[in-house]
Short mmCIF file of C-alpha atoms in Angstrom, two decimals:
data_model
loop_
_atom_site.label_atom_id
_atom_site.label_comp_id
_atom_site.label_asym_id
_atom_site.label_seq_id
_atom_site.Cartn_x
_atom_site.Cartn_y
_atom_site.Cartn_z
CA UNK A 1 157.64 54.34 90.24
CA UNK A 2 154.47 56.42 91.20
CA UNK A 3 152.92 55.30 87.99
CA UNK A 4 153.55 51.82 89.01
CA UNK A 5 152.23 52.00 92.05
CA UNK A 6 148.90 54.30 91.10
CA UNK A 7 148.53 51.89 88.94
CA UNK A 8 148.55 48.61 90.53
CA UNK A 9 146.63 50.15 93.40
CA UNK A 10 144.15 50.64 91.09
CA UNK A 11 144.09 47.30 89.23
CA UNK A 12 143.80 45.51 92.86
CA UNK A 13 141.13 47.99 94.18
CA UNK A 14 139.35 47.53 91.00
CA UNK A 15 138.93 44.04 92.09
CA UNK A 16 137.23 45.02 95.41
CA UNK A 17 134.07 46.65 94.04
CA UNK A 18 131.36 44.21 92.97
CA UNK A 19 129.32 44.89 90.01
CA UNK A 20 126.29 45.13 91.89
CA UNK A 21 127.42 46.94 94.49
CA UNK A 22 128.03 49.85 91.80
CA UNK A 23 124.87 49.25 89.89
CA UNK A 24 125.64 47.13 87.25
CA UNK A 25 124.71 43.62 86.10
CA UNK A 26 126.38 41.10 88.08
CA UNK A 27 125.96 38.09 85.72
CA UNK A 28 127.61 36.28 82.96
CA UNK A 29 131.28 34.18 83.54
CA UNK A 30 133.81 36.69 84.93
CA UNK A 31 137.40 36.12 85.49
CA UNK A 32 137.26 38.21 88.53
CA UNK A 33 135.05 39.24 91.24
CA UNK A 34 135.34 42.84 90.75
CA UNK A 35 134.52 45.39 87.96
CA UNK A 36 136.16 45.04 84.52
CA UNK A 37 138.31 47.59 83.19
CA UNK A 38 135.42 48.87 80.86
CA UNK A 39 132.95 48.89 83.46
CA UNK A 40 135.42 51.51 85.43
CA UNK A 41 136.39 53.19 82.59
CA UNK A 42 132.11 53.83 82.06
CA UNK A 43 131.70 54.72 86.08
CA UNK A 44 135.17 57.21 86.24
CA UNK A 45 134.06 58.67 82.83
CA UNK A 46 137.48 58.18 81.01
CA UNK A 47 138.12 56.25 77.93
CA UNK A 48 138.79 52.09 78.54
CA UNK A 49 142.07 52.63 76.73
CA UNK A 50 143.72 54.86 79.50
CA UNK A 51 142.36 53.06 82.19
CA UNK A 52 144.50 50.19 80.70
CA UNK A 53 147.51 52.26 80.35
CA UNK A 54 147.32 53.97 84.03
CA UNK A 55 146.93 50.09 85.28
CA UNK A 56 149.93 49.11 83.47
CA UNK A 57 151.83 51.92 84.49
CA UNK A 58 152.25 53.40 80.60
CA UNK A 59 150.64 56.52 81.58
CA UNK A 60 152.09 59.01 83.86
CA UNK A 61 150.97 62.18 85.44
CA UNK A 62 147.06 61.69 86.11
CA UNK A 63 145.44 64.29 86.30
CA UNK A 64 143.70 65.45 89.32
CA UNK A 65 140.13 64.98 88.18
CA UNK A 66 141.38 61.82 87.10
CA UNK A 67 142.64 60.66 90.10
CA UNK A 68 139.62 61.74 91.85
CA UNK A 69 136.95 60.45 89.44
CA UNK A 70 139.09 56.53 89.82
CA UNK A 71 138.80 57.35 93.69
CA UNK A 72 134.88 58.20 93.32
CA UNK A 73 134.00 54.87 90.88
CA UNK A 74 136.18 53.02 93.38
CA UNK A 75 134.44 53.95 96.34
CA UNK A 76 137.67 54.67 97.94
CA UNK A 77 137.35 55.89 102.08
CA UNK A 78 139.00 59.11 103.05
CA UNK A 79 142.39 57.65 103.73
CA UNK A 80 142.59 55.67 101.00
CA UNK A 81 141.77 58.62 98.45
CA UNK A 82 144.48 60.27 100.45
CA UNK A 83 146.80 57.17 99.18
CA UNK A 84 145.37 57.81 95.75
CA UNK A 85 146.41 60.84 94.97
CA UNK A 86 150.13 59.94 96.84
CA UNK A 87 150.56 57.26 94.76
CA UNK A 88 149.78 59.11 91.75
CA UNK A 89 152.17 61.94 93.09
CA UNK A 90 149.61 64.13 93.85
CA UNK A 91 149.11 66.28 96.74
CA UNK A 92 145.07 65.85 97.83
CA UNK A 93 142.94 68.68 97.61
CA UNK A 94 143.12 70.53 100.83
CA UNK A 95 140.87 73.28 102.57
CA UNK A 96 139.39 75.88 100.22
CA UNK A 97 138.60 73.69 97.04
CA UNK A 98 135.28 72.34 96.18
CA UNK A 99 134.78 69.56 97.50
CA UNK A 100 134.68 66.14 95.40
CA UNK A 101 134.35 63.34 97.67
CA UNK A 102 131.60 61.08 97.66
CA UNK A 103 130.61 59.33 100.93
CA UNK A 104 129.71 55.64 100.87
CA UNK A 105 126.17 56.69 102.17
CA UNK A 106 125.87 58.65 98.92
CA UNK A 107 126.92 55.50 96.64
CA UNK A 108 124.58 53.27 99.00
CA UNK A 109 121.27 55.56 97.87
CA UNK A 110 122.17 55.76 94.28
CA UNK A 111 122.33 51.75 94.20
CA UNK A 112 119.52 51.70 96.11
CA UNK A 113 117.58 53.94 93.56
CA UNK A 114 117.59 51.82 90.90
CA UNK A 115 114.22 53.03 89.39
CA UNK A 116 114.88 56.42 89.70
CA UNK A 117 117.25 58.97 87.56
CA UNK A 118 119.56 60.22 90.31
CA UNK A 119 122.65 62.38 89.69
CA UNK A 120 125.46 63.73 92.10
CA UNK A 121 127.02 67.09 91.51
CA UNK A 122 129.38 69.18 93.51
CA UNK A 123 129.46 72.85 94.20
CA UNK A 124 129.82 74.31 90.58
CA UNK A 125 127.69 72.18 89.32
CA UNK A 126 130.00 69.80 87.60
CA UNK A 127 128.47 66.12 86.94
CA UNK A 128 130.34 63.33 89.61
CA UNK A 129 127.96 60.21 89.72
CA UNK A 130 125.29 59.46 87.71
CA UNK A 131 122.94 55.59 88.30
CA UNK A 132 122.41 53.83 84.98
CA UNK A 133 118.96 55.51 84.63
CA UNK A 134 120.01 59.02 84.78
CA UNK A 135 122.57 58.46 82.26
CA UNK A 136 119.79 56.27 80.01
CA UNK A 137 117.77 60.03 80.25
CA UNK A 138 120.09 62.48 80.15
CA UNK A 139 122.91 60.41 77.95
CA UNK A 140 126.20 60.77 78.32
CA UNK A 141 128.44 64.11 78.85
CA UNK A 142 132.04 64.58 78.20
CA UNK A 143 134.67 67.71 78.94
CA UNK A 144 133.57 70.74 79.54
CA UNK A 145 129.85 69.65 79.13
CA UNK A 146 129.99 67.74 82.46
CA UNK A 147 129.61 71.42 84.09
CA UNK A 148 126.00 72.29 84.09
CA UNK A 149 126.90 76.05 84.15
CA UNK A 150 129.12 75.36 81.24
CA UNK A 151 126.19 73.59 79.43
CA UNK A 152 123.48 76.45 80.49
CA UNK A 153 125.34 79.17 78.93
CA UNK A 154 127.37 77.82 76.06
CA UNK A 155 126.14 73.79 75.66
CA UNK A 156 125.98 72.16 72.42
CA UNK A 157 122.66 70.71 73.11
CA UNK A 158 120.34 68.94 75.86
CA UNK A 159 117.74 66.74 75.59
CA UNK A 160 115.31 68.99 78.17
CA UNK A 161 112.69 71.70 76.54
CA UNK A 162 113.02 74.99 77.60
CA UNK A 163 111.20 78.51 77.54
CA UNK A 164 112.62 82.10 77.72
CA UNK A 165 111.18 82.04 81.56
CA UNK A 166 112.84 79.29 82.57
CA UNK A 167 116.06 79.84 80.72
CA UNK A 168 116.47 83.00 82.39
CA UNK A 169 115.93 81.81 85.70
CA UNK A 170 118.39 79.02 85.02
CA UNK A 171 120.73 81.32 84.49
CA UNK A 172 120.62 83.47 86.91
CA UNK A 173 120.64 80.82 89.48
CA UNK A 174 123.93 79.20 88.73
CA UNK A 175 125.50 82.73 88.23
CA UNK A 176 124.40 83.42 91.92
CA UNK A 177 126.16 79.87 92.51
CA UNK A 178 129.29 79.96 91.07
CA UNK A 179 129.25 83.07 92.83
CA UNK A 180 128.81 81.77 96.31
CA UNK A 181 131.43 78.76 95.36
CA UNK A 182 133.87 80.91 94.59
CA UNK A 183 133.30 82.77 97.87
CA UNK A 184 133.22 79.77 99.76
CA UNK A 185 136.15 77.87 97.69
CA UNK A 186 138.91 81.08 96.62
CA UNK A 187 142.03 78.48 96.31
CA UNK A 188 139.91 75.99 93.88
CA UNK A 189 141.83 76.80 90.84
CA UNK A 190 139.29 74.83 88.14
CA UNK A 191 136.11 76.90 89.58
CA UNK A 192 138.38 80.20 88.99
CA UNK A 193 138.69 79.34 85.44
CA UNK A 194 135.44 78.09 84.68
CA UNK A 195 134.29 81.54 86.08
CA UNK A 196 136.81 83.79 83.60
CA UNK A 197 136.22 81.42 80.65
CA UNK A 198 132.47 81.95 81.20
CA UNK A 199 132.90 85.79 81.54
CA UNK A 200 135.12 85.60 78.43
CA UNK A 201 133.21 83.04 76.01
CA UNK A 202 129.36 84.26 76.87
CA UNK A 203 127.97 87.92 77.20
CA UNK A 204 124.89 86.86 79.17
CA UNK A 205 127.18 85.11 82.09
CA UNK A 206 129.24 88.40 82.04
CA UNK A 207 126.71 90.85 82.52
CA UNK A 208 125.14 88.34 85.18
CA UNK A 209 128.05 88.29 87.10
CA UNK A 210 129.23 92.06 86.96
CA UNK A 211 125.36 92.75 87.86
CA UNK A 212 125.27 91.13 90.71
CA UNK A 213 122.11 89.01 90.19
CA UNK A 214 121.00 86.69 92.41
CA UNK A 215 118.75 83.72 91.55
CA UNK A 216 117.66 80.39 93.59
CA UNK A 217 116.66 76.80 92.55
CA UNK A 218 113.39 75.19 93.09
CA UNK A 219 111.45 72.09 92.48
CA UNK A 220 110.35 71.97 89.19
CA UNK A 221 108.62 69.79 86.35
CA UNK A 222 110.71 69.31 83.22
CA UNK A 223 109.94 67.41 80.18
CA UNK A 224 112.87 65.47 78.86
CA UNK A 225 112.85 64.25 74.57
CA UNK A 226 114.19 61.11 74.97
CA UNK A 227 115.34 59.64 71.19
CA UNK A 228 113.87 56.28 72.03
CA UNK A 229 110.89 56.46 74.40
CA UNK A 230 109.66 60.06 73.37
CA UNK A 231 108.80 62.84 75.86
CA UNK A 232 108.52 62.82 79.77
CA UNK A 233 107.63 64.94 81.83
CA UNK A 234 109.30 64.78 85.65
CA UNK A 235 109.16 65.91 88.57
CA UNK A 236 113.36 67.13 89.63
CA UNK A 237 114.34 67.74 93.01
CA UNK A 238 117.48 68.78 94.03
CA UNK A 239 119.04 67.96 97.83
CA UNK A 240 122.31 69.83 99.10
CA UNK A 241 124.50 66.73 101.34
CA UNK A 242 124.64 68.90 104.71
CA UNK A 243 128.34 69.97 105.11
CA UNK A 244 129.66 68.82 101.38
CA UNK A 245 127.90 71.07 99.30
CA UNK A 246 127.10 67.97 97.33
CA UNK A 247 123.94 68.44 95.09
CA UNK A 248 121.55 65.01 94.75
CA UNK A 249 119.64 65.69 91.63
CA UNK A 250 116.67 63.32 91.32
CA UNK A 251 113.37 62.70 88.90
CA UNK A 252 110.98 61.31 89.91
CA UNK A 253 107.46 60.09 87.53
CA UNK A 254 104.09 60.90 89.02
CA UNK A 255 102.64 56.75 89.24
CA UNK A 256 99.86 55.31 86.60
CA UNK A 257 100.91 57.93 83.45
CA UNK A 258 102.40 57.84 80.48
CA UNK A 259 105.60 59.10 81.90
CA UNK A 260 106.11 56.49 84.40
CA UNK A 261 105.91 53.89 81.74
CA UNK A 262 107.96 55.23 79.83
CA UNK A 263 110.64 55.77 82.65
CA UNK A 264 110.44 52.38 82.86
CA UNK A 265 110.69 50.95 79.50
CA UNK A 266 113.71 53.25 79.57
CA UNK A 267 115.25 51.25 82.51
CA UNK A 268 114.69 48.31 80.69
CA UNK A 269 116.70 49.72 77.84
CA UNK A 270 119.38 51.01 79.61
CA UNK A 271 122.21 54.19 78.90
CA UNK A 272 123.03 53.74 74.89
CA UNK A 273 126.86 52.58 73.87
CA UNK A 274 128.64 55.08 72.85
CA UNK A 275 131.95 54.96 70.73
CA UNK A 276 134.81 54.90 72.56
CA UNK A 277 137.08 58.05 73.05
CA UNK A 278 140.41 58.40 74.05
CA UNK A 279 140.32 60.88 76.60
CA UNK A 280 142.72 61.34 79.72
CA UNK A 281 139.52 63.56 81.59
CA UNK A 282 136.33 62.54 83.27
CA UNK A 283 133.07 62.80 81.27
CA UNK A 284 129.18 62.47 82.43
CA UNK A 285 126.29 65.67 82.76
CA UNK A 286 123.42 67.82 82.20
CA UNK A 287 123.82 70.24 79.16
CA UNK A 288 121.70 73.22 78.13
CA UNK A 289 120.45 73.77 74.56
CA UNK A 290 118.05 76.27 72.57
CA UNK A 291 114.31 76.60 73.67
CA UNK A 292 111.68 73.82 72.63
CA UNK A 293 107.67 74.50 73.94
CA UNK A 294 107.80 73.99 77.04
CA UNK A 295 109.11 72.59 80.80
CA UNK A 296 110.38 74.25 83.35
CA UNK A 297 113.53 74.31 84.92
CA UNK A 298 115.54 75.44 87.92
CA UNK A 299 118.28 73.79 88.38
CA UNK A 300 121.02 73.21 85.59
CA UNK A 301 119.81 70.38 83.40
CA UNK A 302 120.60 66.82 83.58
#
């Protein structure tokens, strides 16, 4: 019965979020006013597939970050995430766990930011909500490489450049905050294993963290190798939501260069398709890769 129910609640509150509203093109014949399954599936990160099943009550047990990444594309309130989770027989995250909720405020300046590569993140640095742009520049992330501590110390790849200097600063900055999350956060059971997987799967986190360092983030210029448009070279700020611990990541291009051109052909082209993967966990983020020449960076990538 809780299957049911998530699921219907989320077929009907599907219907309540207009395409524009959540940054997407509101044109062409549509059968209903709200998003399509696929456009969901694309905003909550999971594959189109199980978004169909959950609706139709075929699969049971979301997960948590399931549940709250539906809630997020959804642009639930507070009591009705609460209703979320209860429907999907769930028990909301409570006091001590790193906080995941995105206020409609938030949602309102990504949509408004339509030019501009934005991208939420929460306390550890794990990927939330990304506009269309930001996803066109970064591309898409998936698993474990939604986490940009995750992607600094043991990513596959990443599309910014990067030099021993800043690498090393990178690191020892989101050492010094997964350290303070875990302080702040000690019952959020995800951070604690990110933390001992890190420590386990990478020598340079491990002998960060026993060390003690400490490291901050500043504004910095990075240049991005975009497959399409080539290089560019941004300015990325990062802004902490005051009592969320939500991190707004956003680029910015300085105006009349090269770079601001080709931020906006890139608009124009949009986030690439991707093939569709059937996955039951939330995807988009910034990774971390092996040096190129140059670009400097100080908070996780992406």
């Amino acid at each position: 019965m809780a299957s049911t129910d998530f699921g219907r609640t989320v077929r009907r509150w599907r219907d309540r979020v207009a395409p524009a509203a959540a940054g997407l093109p509101s044109g062409g014949h549509r059968r209903a006013p709200g998003l399509r399954r696929e456009e969901l599936a694309m905003l909550a990160g999971i594959s189109v597939d199980y978004v169909t099943r959950l609706e139709q009550g075929r699969a049971e047990n979301p997960s948590e970050q399931v549940v709250e990444a539906l809630g997020r594309a959804l642009r639930v309130s507070p009591a009705e995430r609460e209703h979320l989770f209860h429907t999907a027989g769930l028990v909301p995250p409570g006091r001590g766990k790193v906080p995941a909720y995105i206020a409609p405020s938030v949602h309102r300046m990504l949509d408004r930011l339509t030019g501009t590569p934005v991208a939420v993140s929460d306390a550890s640095w794990t990927l939330l909500l990304t506009n269309p742009l930001y996803t066109a520049l970064m591309g898409e992330r998936h698993g474990r490489e939604r986490n940009g501590a995750w992607r600094a110390f043991l990513g596959s790849s990443d599309r910014v450049r990067h030099t021993p200097e800043s690498r090393r600063a990178l690191e020892a900055a989101v050492t010094a905050d997964l350290r303070a999350a875990a302080s702040r956060y000690p019952a959020d059971q995800r951070l604690r294993q990110l933390i001992a997987d890190l420590r386990a799967n990478s020598a340079r986190f491990a002998e960060l963290w026993d060390s003690g360092a400490v490291g901050h983030h500043e504004a910095s210029r990075k240049t991005i190798d975009h497959p399409q448009v080539g290089p560019l070279t941004l300015d990325c700020d990062v802004l902490t939501v005051a009592g969320t611990d939500l991190r707004i990541m956003i680029y910015t291009a300085e105006p009349d260069t090269d770079d601001a051109e080709r931020l906006d052909l890139l608009a124009v082209l949009g986030p690439q398709p991707l093939i569709e993967e059937d996955q039951s966990a939330p995807a988009p983020a910034p990774a971390s890769a092996p040096e190129a020449n140059s670009g400097d960076l100080s908070a996780p990538s992406g």
